[in-house]
Short mmCIF file of C-alpha atoms and ligand atoms in Angstrom, two decimals:
data_model
loop_
_atom_site.label_atom_id
_atom_site.label_comp_id
_atom_site.label_asym_id
_atom_site.label_seq_id
_atom_site.Cartn_x
_atom_site.Cartn_y
_atom_site.Cartn_z
CA UNK T 1 46.38 157.15 -84.02
CA UNK T 2 46.10 153.71 -85.12
CA UNK T 3 43.34 152.48 -87.22
CA UNK T 4 43.04 148.78 -85.99
CA UNK T 5 39.50 147.39 -87.34
CA UNK T 6 37.89 151.07 -86.99
CA UNK T 7 38.49 151.58 -83.34
CA UNK T 8 41.44 155.13 -82.68
CA UNK T 9 44.29 153.64 -80.27
CA UNK T 10 47.45 155.28 -79.07
CA UNK T 11 50.45 155.33 -81.79
CA UNK T 12 52.90 152.54 -80.30
CA UNK T 13 55.66 154.29 -79.05
CA UNK T 14 58.26 153.50 -81.66
CA UNK T 15 56.21 155.33 -84.57
CA UNK T 16 55.56 158.31 -82.44
CA UNK T 17 58.68 159.67 -83.67
CA UNK T 18 57.74 159.39 -87.78
CA UNK T 19 54.43 160.64 -86.64
CA UNK T 20 56.09 163.28 -85.20
CA UNK T 21 57.83 164.35 -87.56
CA UNK T 22 54.71 164.26 -90.54
CA UNK T 23 52.50 166.29 -88.31
CA UNK T 24 54.67 168.91 -88.79
CA UNK T 25 55.56 169.51 -91.70
CA UNK T 26 52.00 169.27 -92.53
CA UNK T 27 50.43 171.27 -90.06
CA UNK T 28 48.32 168.47 -89.37
CA UNK T 29 46.37 167.87 -86.18
CA UNK T 30 45.35 164.28 -86.46
CA UNK T 31 47.16 161.65 -88.13
CA UNK T 32 45.46 158.01 -88.51
CA UNK T 33 48.67 154.96 -89.76
CA UNK T 34 46.01 152.31 -91.55
CA UNK T 35 46.87 149.65 -93.76
CA UNK T 36 46.25 151.36 -96.90
CA UNK T 37 45.97 155.38 -98.63
CA UNK T 38 42.61 153.82 -100.48
CA UNK T 39 41.80 153.03 -96.87
CA UNK T 40 42.59 157.07 -95.56
CA UNK T 41 40.51 158.43 -98.58
CA UNK T 42 37.57 155.52 -97.30
CA UNK T 43 37.53 157.69 -94.04
CA UNK T 44 38.39 161.71 -95.80
CA UNK T 45 35.06 160.57 -98.16
CA UNK T 46 32.99 159.41 -94.70
CA UNK T 47 34.28 163.58 -92.96
CA UNK T 48 33.43 165.12 -96.22
CA UNK T 49 29.72 162.95 -96.14
CA UNK T 50 29.49 165.67 -93.27
CA UNK T 51 30.70 168.69 -94.80
CA UNK T 52 27.79 171.18 -96.88
CA UNK T 53 24.39 170.94 -97.10
CA UNK T 54 23.06 167.40 -96.45
CA UNK T 55 23.15 165.07 -100.19
CA UNK T 56 21.09 162.13 -102.10
CA UNK T 57 24.86 161.00 -102.96
CA UNK T 58 27.52 163.20 -102.30
CA UNK T 59 29.58 163.27 -104.60
CA UNK T 60 33.74 162.94 -105.06
CA UNK T 61 36.04 164.95 -108.18
CA UNK T 62 38.81 162.44 -109.57
CA UNK T 63 41.67 162.83 -111.55
CA UNK T 64 40.62 161.06 -114.47
CA UNK T 65 44.10 159.73 -115.00
CA UNK T 66 44.33 157.45 -111.50
CA UNK T 67 44.33 154.03 -110.48
CA UNK T 68 41.69 152.58 -109.41
CA UNK T 69 41.40 152.80 -105.97
CA UNK T 70 41.04 156.62 -105.52
CA UNK T 71 37.32 155.14 -107.59
CA UNK T 72 36.68 152.86 -106.26
CA UNK T 73 37.06 153.59 -102.29
CA UNK T 74 34.32 156.30 -103.15
CA UNK T 75 31.71 153.78 -103.64
CA UNK T 76 32.29 151.69 -101.11
CA UNK T 77 32.41 154.79 -98.59
CA UNK T 78 28.75 155.62 -100.07
CA UNK T 79 29.95 158.14 -102.58
CA UNK T 80 29.30 159.18 -106.58
CA UNK T 81 32.61 159.68 -107.74
CA UNK T 82 33.14 162.30 -110.99
CA UNK T 83 35.94 162.61 -113.73
CA UNK T 84 38.38 165.57 -114.53
CA UNK T 85 39.78 165.55 -117.66
CA UNK T 86 44.17 167.01 -116.84
CA UNK T 87 46.07 169.19 -117.76
CA UNK T 88 46.87 167.24 -120.94
CA UNK T 89 50.48 167.92 -120.53
CA UNK T 90 50.84 165.99 -116.67
CA UNK T 91 47.83 164.67 -116.46
CA UNK T 92 47.03 166.43 -113.49
CA UNK T 93 44.20 168.10 -111.93
CA UNK T 94 43.42 171.73 -112.80
CA UNK T 95 42.06 174.79 -110.89
CA UNK T 96 39.82 174.75 -114.38
CA UNK T 97 37.89 171.21 -115.36
CA UNK T 98 37.56 170.39 -111.51
CA UNK T 99 35.48 173.78 -111.82
CA UNK T 100 33.61 172.35 -115.17
CA UNK T 101 32.81 169.01 -112.17
CA UNK T 102 31.76 171.20 -110.07
CA UNK T 103 27.74 170.76 -108.41
CA UNK T 104 25.92 171.26 -105.86
CA UNK T 105 26.61 167.72 -104.39
CA UNK T 106 30.43 167.71 -104.35
CA UNK T 107 32.20 167.07 -101.85
CA UNK T 108 35.24 166.08 -102.08
CA UNK T 109 38.00 167.26 -105.38
CA UNK T 110 41.04 164.77 -104.84
CA UNK T 111 44.53 166.79 -105.73
CA UNK T 112 46.39 163.55 -107.16
CA UNK T 113 50.34 164.28 -107.24
CA UNK T 114 50.57 162.24 -110.16
CA UNK T 115 54.21 159.92 -110.30
CA UNK T 116 55.55 162.52 -107.85
CA UNK T 117 55.23 165.68 -110.18
CA UNK T 118 53.40 168.23 -107.61
CA UNK T 119 51.66 171.74 -108.74
CA UNK T 120 50.48 175.32 -107.38
CA UNK T 121 47.83 174.45 -104.93
CA UNK T 122 46.93 177.14 -103.80
CA UNK T 123 44.53 178.92 -106.12
CA UNK T 124 42.34 175.18 -106.36
CA UNK T 125 42.45 175.39 -102.53
CA UNK T 126 40.64 178.99 -102.11
CA UNK T 127 38.21 178.43 -104.65
CA UNK T 128 36.95 175.81 -103.10
CA UNK T 129 37.51 176.37 -99.52
CA UNK T 130 34.51 179.34 -101.15
CA UNK T 131 32.54 176.49 -101.59
CA UNK T 132 33.19 174.37 -98.44
CA UNK T 133 34.41 171.86 -100.28
CA UNK T 134 37.11 169.66 -98.90
CA UNK T 135 40.52 169.54 -100.43
CA UNK T 136 42.22 165.53 -100.49
CA UNK T 137 46.31 165.65 -101.45
CA UNK T 138 47.71 162.07 -103.02
CA UNK T 139 50.70 161.23 -102.03
CA UNK T 140 51.04 158.28 -102.08
CA UNK T 141 53.34 158.71 -105.52
CA UNK T 142 54.55 161.76 -104.29
CA UNK T 143 55.67 161.23 -99.87
CA UNK T 144 58.49 163.84 -99.73
CA UNK T 145 58.02 166.44 -102.31
CA UNK T 146 57.07 169.95 -102.85
CA UNK T 147 54.92 172.00 -104.48
CA UNK T 148 56.06 175.05 -106.10
CA UNK T 149 56.71 177.47 -104.31
CA UNK T 150 58.78 174.68 -101.48
CA UNK T 151 55.71 173.79 -99.55
CA UNK T 152 55.52 169.89 -98.54
CA UNK T 153 52.93 168.53 -100.97
CA UNK T 154 50.46 167.06 -97.88
CA UNK T 155 50.83 170.81 -96.71
CA UNK T 156 48.03 172.62 -98.35
CA UNK T 157 45.40 170.10 -98.76
CA UNK T 158 42.87 169.25 -95.46
CA UNK T 159 43.66 165.46 -95.52
CA UNK T 160 46.36 164.64 -97.43
CA UNK T 161 46.77 160.50 -97.77
CA UNK T 162 50.32 158.20 -97.87
CA UNK T 163 50.86 154.84 -99.73
CA UNK T 164 53.39 152.98 -97.84
CA UNK T 165 52.55 149.63 -100.07
CA UNK T 166 54.45 147.98 -103.03
CA UNK T 167 55.48 149.96 -105.33
CA UNK T 168 55.33 153.43 -103.96
CA UNK T 169 58.27 155.42 -102.56
CA UNK T 170 58.86 153.35 -99.73
CA UNK T 171 57.43 149.87 -99.60
CA UNK T 172 57.73 148.30 -96.29
CA UNK T 173 53.72 148.59 -95.85
CA UNK T 174 50.60 150.37 -94.85
CA UNK T 175 48.88 153.46 -95.36
CA UNK T 176 48.23 157.39 -93.77
CA UNK T 177 45.61 160.13 -93.34
CA UNK T 178 46.53 163.50 -91.90
CA UNK T 179 43.88 165.93 -91.37
CA UNK T 180 44.66 169.59 -90.87
CA UNK T 181 41.26 170.56 -89.75
CA UNK T 182 40.42 170.37 -86.06
CA UNK T 183 36.13 169.87 -87.25
CA UNK T 184 37.28 167.04 -89.59
CA UNK T 185 38.64 165.56 -87.48
CA UNK T 186 36.54 166.07 -84.84
CA UNK T 187 34.48 164.40 -87.65
CA UNK T 188 36.62 161.18 -87.89
CA UNK T 189 36.78 160.80 -84.79
CA UNK T 190 32.52 159.48 -83.89
CA UNK T 191 32.47 157.92 -86.85
CA UNK T 192 35.28 156.29 -86.64
CA UNK T 193 33.13 154.66 -83.52
CA UNK T 194 30.25 153.15 -85.82
CA UNK T 195 32.81 152.02 -88.37
CA UNK T 196 32.90 149.03 -89.93
CA UNK T 197 34.87 146.04 -87.54
CA UNK T 198 34.56 143.49 -89.48
CA UNK T 199 37.98 142.68 -91.75
CA UNK T 200 38.21 139.74 -94.16
CA UNK T 201 42.09 138.50 -93.46
CA UNK T 202 44.81 139.07 -96.01
CA UNK T 203 45.55 135.71 -97.96
CA UNK T 204 41.13 136.59 -99.05
CA UNK T 205 42.04 140.28 -99.72
CA UNK T 206 45.02 139.33 -101.84
CA UNK T 207 43.61 137.48 -104.07
CA UNK T 208 40.74 139.40 -104.48
CA UNK T 209 43.27 141.91 -105.18
CA UNK T 210 44.77 139.58 -107.75
CA UNK T 211 41.19 139.20 -108.93
CA UNK T 212 40.85 142.54 -109.80
CA UNK T 213 43.76 143.40 -111.26
CA UNK T 214 43.55 140.78 -113.70
CA UNK T 215 38.76 142.33 -114.02
CA UNK T 216 40.58 146.00 -114.75
CA UNK T 217 43.04 144.69 -116.89
CA UNK T 218 41.23 142.92 -119.13
CA UNK T 219 38.06 145.81 -119.26
CA UNK T 220 40.88 148.24 -120.27
CA UNK T 221 42.51 146.53 -123.27
CA UNK T 222 39.68 146.55 -124.31
CA UNK T 223 39.33 150.44 -124.66
CA UNK T 224 43.45 150.39 -125.46
CA UNK T 225 42.84 148.42 -128.36
CA UNK T 226 39.12 149.48 -129.89
CA UNK T 227 38.02 146.21 -129.82
CA UNK T 228 34.82 147.37 -126.89
CA UNK T 229 32.48 150.40 -126.42
CA UNK T 230 31.57 150.03 -123.03
CA UNK T 231 33.59 148.79 -120.03
CA UNK T 232 31.87 150.40 -117.56
CA UNK T 233 28.20 148.33 -117.80
CA UNK T 234 30.76 145.36 -116.78
CA UNK T 235 33.21 146.61 -114.35
CA UNK T 236 30.32 148.77 -112.24
CA UNK T 237 28.03 145.27 -111.35
CA UNK T 238 31.44 143.76 -110.30
CA UNK T 239 32.72 146.85 -107.64
CA UNK T 240 30.87 145.36 -104.59
CA UNK T 241 32.20 142.53 -104.06
CA UNK T 242 35.88 143.92 -104.40
CA UNK T 243 34.39 146.33 -101.12
CA UNK T 244 36.61 143.87 -98.62
CA UNK T 245 39.71 144.94 -99.59
CA UNK T 246 39.09 149.11 -98.92
CA UNK T 247 39.06 149.33 -95.19
CA UNK T 248 42.87 147.85 -94.25
CA UNK T 249 44.00 148.44 -90.78
CA UNK T 250 48.09 148.40 -89.99
CA UNK T 251 49.55 144.92 -90.04
CA UNK T 252 53.49 146.68 -88.73
CA UNK T 253 53.81 149.54 -86.32
CA UNK T 254 58.03 147.82 -86.94
CA UNK T 255 57.77 148.02 -90.58
CA UNK T 256 56.58 151.62 -90.65
CA UNK T 257 59.35 153.26 -88.03
CA UNK T 258 61.97 151.02 -89.62
CA UNK T 259 61.75 152.06 -92.84
CA UNK T 260 61.25 155.59 -91.61
CA UNK T 261 64.90 156.77 -92.01
CA UNK T 262 65.85 155.56 -95.27
CA UNK T 263 63.73 158.12 -97.56
CA UNK T 264 65.68 160.38 -98.22
CA UNK T 265 68.03 157.46 -99.08
CA UNK T 266 65.53 156.24 -101.41
CA UNK T 267 64.45 159.47 -103.13
CA UNK T 268 68.05 160.41 -103.86
CA UNK T 269 68.90 156.89 -105.44
CA UNK T 270 65.24 157.22 -107.15
CA UNK T 271 66.27 160.76 -108.76
CA UNK T 272 69.40 159.76 -109.83
CA UNK T 273 68.99 157.05 -112.12
CA UNK T 274 65.50 159.43 -113.62
CA UNK T 275 68.49 161.85 -114.37
CA UNK T 276 70.14 158.70 -116.16
CA UNK T 277 66.62 158.75 -118.33
CA UNK T 278 66.11 162.04 -118.51
CA UNK T 279 69.91 163.66 -120.02
CA UNK T 280 69.72 160.10 -121.87
CA UNK T 281 66.31 160.41 -123.77
CA UNK T 282 66.82 164.41 -124.15
CA UNK T 283 65.53 165.17 -128.14
CA UNK T 284 64.19 161.75 -128.79
CA UNK T 285 60.54 162.28 -130.38
CA UNK T 286 59.08 162.36 -127.05
CA UNK T 287 58.46 164.91 -123.70
CA UNK T 288 60.24 164.33 -120.73
CA UNK T 289 57.98 164.65 -117.39
CA UNK T 290 60.50 166.07 -115.45
CA UNK T 291 58.01 168.12 -112.65
CA UNK T 292 60.09 165.18 -110.68
CA UNK T 293 62.82 167.55 -110.93
CA UNK T 294 60.98 170.66 -109.00
CA UNK T 295 59.79 168.44 -106.68
CA UNK T 296 62.45 166.12 -105.78
CA UNK T 297 60.58 162.76 -106.00
CA UNK T 298 60.69 160.49 -109.00
CA UNK T 299 57.77 157.83 -108.74
CA UNK T 300 57.82 156.71 -112.05
CA UNK T 301 60.07 158.72 -115.35
CA UNK T 302 57.23 159.31 -118.02
CA UNK T 303 57.64 160.07 -121.41
CA UNK T 304 54.41 161.34 -123.80
CA UNK T 305 56.03 159.92 -127.94
CA UNK T 306 54.55 162.20 -129.52
CA UNK T 307 52.83 159.44 -131.11
CA UNK T 308 49.22 157.51 -129.26
CA UNK T 309 48.88 155.07 -131.71
CA UNK T 310 52.92 154.46 -132.20
CA UNK T 311 53.46 153.95 -127.73
CA UNK T 312 51.98 151.10 -128.00
CA UNK T 313 54.31 149.54 -129.96
CA UNK T 314 57.47 151.20 -128.64
CA UNK T 315 56.96 150.15 -125.50
CA UNK T 316 56.10 146.29 -126.22
CA UNK T 317 59.14 146.30 -128.63
CA UNK T 318 61.13 147.93 -125.44
CA UNK T 319 59.23 144.86 -123.09
CA UNK T 320 60.87 142.71 -125.49
CA UNK T 321 64.22 143.85 -125.23
CA UNK T 322 63.54 143.24 -120.83
CA UNK T 323 63.34 146.58 -119.47
CA UNK T 324 59.97 147.25 -117.48
CA UNK T 325 57.57 149.19 -118.88
CA UNK T 326 53.87 150.67 -118.10
CA UNK T 327 51.10 152.60 -120.10
CA UNK T 328 49.72 153.90 -116.58
CA UNK T 329 46.47 155.13 -116.38
CA UNK T 330 43.88 154.87 -118.30
CA UNK T 331 41.11 157.53 -117.95
CA UNK T 332 38.76 156.13 -115.08
CA UNK T 333 35.54 157.40 -116.61
CA UNK T 334 35.61 154.78 -119.27
CA UNK T 335 35.88 152.02 -116.22
CA UNK T 336 33.30 153.38 -113.97
CA UNK T 337 32.16 157.16 -115.38
CA UNK T 338 32.05 157.58 -118.95
CA UNK T 339 28.90 160.09 -118.49
CA UNK T 340 32.00 161.95 -117.81
CA UNK T 341 33.89 162.62 -120.88
CA UNK T 342 37.54 163.73 -120.27
CA UNK T 343 39.31 163.71 -124.07
CA UNK T 344 42.51 165.21 -122.81
CA UNK T 345 42.72 161.79 -120.35
CA UNK T 346 42.11 159.48 -123.12
CA UNK T 347 45.55 161.28 -125.50
CA UNK T 348 47.51 161.46 -122.70
CA UNK T 349 46.71 157.75 -121.56
CA UNK T 350 47.28 156.64 -125.47
CA UNK T 351 50.28 158.35 -125.01
CA UNK T 352 52.02 158.60 -121.80
CA UNK T 353 55.00 155.69 -120.80
CA UNK T 354 56.92 154.75 -117.48
CA UNK T 355 59.87 153.69 -117.04
CA UNK T 356 60.84 152.09 -113.46
CA UNK T 357 62.96 154.58 -111.01
CA UNK T 358 62.94 152.35 -107.84
CA UNK T 359 65.69 150.37 -106.19
CA UNK T 360 66.92 147.39 -108.34
CA UNK T 361 66.91 149.58 -111.29
CA UNK T 362 71.01 149.86 -111.87
CA UNK T 363 72.45 152.89 -113.90
CA UNK T 364 72.86 150.44 -116.40
CA UNK T 365 69.57 149.06 -116.63
CA UNK T 366 68.36 152.61 -117.01
CA UNK T 367 71.14 153.53 -120.23
CA UNK T 368 69.94 150.47 -122.06
CA UNK T 369 66.83 151.04 -121.35
CA UNK T 370 66.96 154.24 -123.32
CA UNK T 371 69.08 152.75 -126.31
CA UNK T 372 66.49 150.28 -126.60
CA UNK T 373 63.92 153.33 -126.84
CA UNK T 374 66.72 155.24 -129.32
CA UNK T 375 66.25 151.51 -131.26
CA UNK T 376 62.91 151.18 -131.62
CA UNK T 377 61.90 154.92 -132.22
CA UNK T 378 61.04 155.28 -134.78
CA UNK T 379 57.30 153.16 -135.31
CA UNK T 380 56.98 157.11 -133.34
CA UNK T 381 57.73 157.67 -136.82
CA UNK T 382 54.81 158.83 -140.04
CA UNK T 383 51.80 159.78 -137.12
CA UNK T 384 51.20 163.44 -136.71
CA UNK T 385 49.43 163.66 -133.78
CA UNK T 386 47.97 167.30 -133.94
CA UNK T 387 45.63 165.93 -136.31
CA UNK T 388 44.74 163.13 -134.13
CA UNK T 389 41.67 163.57 -131.92
CA UNK T 390 41.49 161.49 -128.49
CA UNK T 391 38.13 158.50 -130.56
CA UNK T 392 34.72 159.44 -128.23
C1 PLP K 1 48.27 153.52 -104.73
C2 PLP K 1 47.52 154.64 -105.16
C3 PLP K 1 46.85 154.74 -103.75
C4 PLP K 1 46.53 153.90 -103.65
O1 PLP K 1 47.39 152.58 -102.17
P1 PLP K 1 47.67 151.95 -100.75
O2 PLP K 1 47.91 151.92 -100.11
O3 PLP K 1 47.13 150.88 -102.06
O4 PLP K 1 45.52 151.53 -100.85
C5 PLP K 1 45.97 155.46 -103.98
N1 PLP K 1 46.45 156.47 -105.14
C6 PLP K 1 47.42 156.27 -105.69
C7 PLP K 1 47.66 157.35 -106.91
C8 PLP K 1 48.14 155.66 -105.87
O5 PLP K 1 49.37 155.06 -106.43
#
């Protein structure tokens, strides 16, 4: 189906081959194409609110290491986002960290396959199923990846969301919600009928998205530099102004249909670039996150330098040499829920560096980026990570 201003319409013929492929791969009973992954999450949260005993405010557990939209969307859907700490070596949720944050009001857990890495989700899925808590797989960064047991990413959760927007694996525009349980599909059909009808126009959405990004980065810098402690006090009251960003209709089914057959080639090209980084960076004063090798998909090649303080300096020096490096992400609990302490996430965020592997990166550029990293690697010296605690 296609979500058009909160009406479900039949999938146009040109998108049906892609729809059939995803449905078969995931074992999904209902696919809903929409404008963004965030829109898929919005409806997943609304469905999750229908499950279990009624609570005043449903809670959604998210990994602390993620972009802001899964949390911002939870607020837009009327839920309280809660933040679980992450595995310090991957930045992803574990059964233990989820268990720590789980309570009577928990209605869903979003597992994010970060940077294309995957994990064995079966123990978490079984634990959540016993408690009637919805498991949502966010495969925005892991489109086409496989889990350690070989099953496709997105095929274990009760629902899964995909993004086809800029910076993701396919960048043609759009998003997708896949539902794997008849009961949740039925909830969605009923909810959408009474859903919000109006949407902001795309020009306003683009301006608001830029404003949101600026606000986010401005506040995160205050925490990164330890210039301010409380940034949630500034960030949370602004969230309502951006709520129109999260429910977006699919603008063009044709672009997804056209891009779909290119997925395998795009993933191969990314893996080839990741392999260059992996070989050239082996043995450095950093830990390489090589989970993309087993998952098959690399979103951004990621490193955890052995020093959190030096990591920012290294990023800056490599950027000055003309290479694209990001430090994604800042812990979401700092922005949305400071009461949820996530010390491993803070240490991870202060260390992580992400290198580009998209279509625009040539093999020469990737190799030159590695030389730049080695040239400046000495800024990581003189600091003992073991002795450093995260600042709280
Ligand atoms: C980009 C991203 C989203 C949001 O995708 P949109 O299509 O922009 O809504 C959600 N989750 C993760 C992990 C992402 O990387």
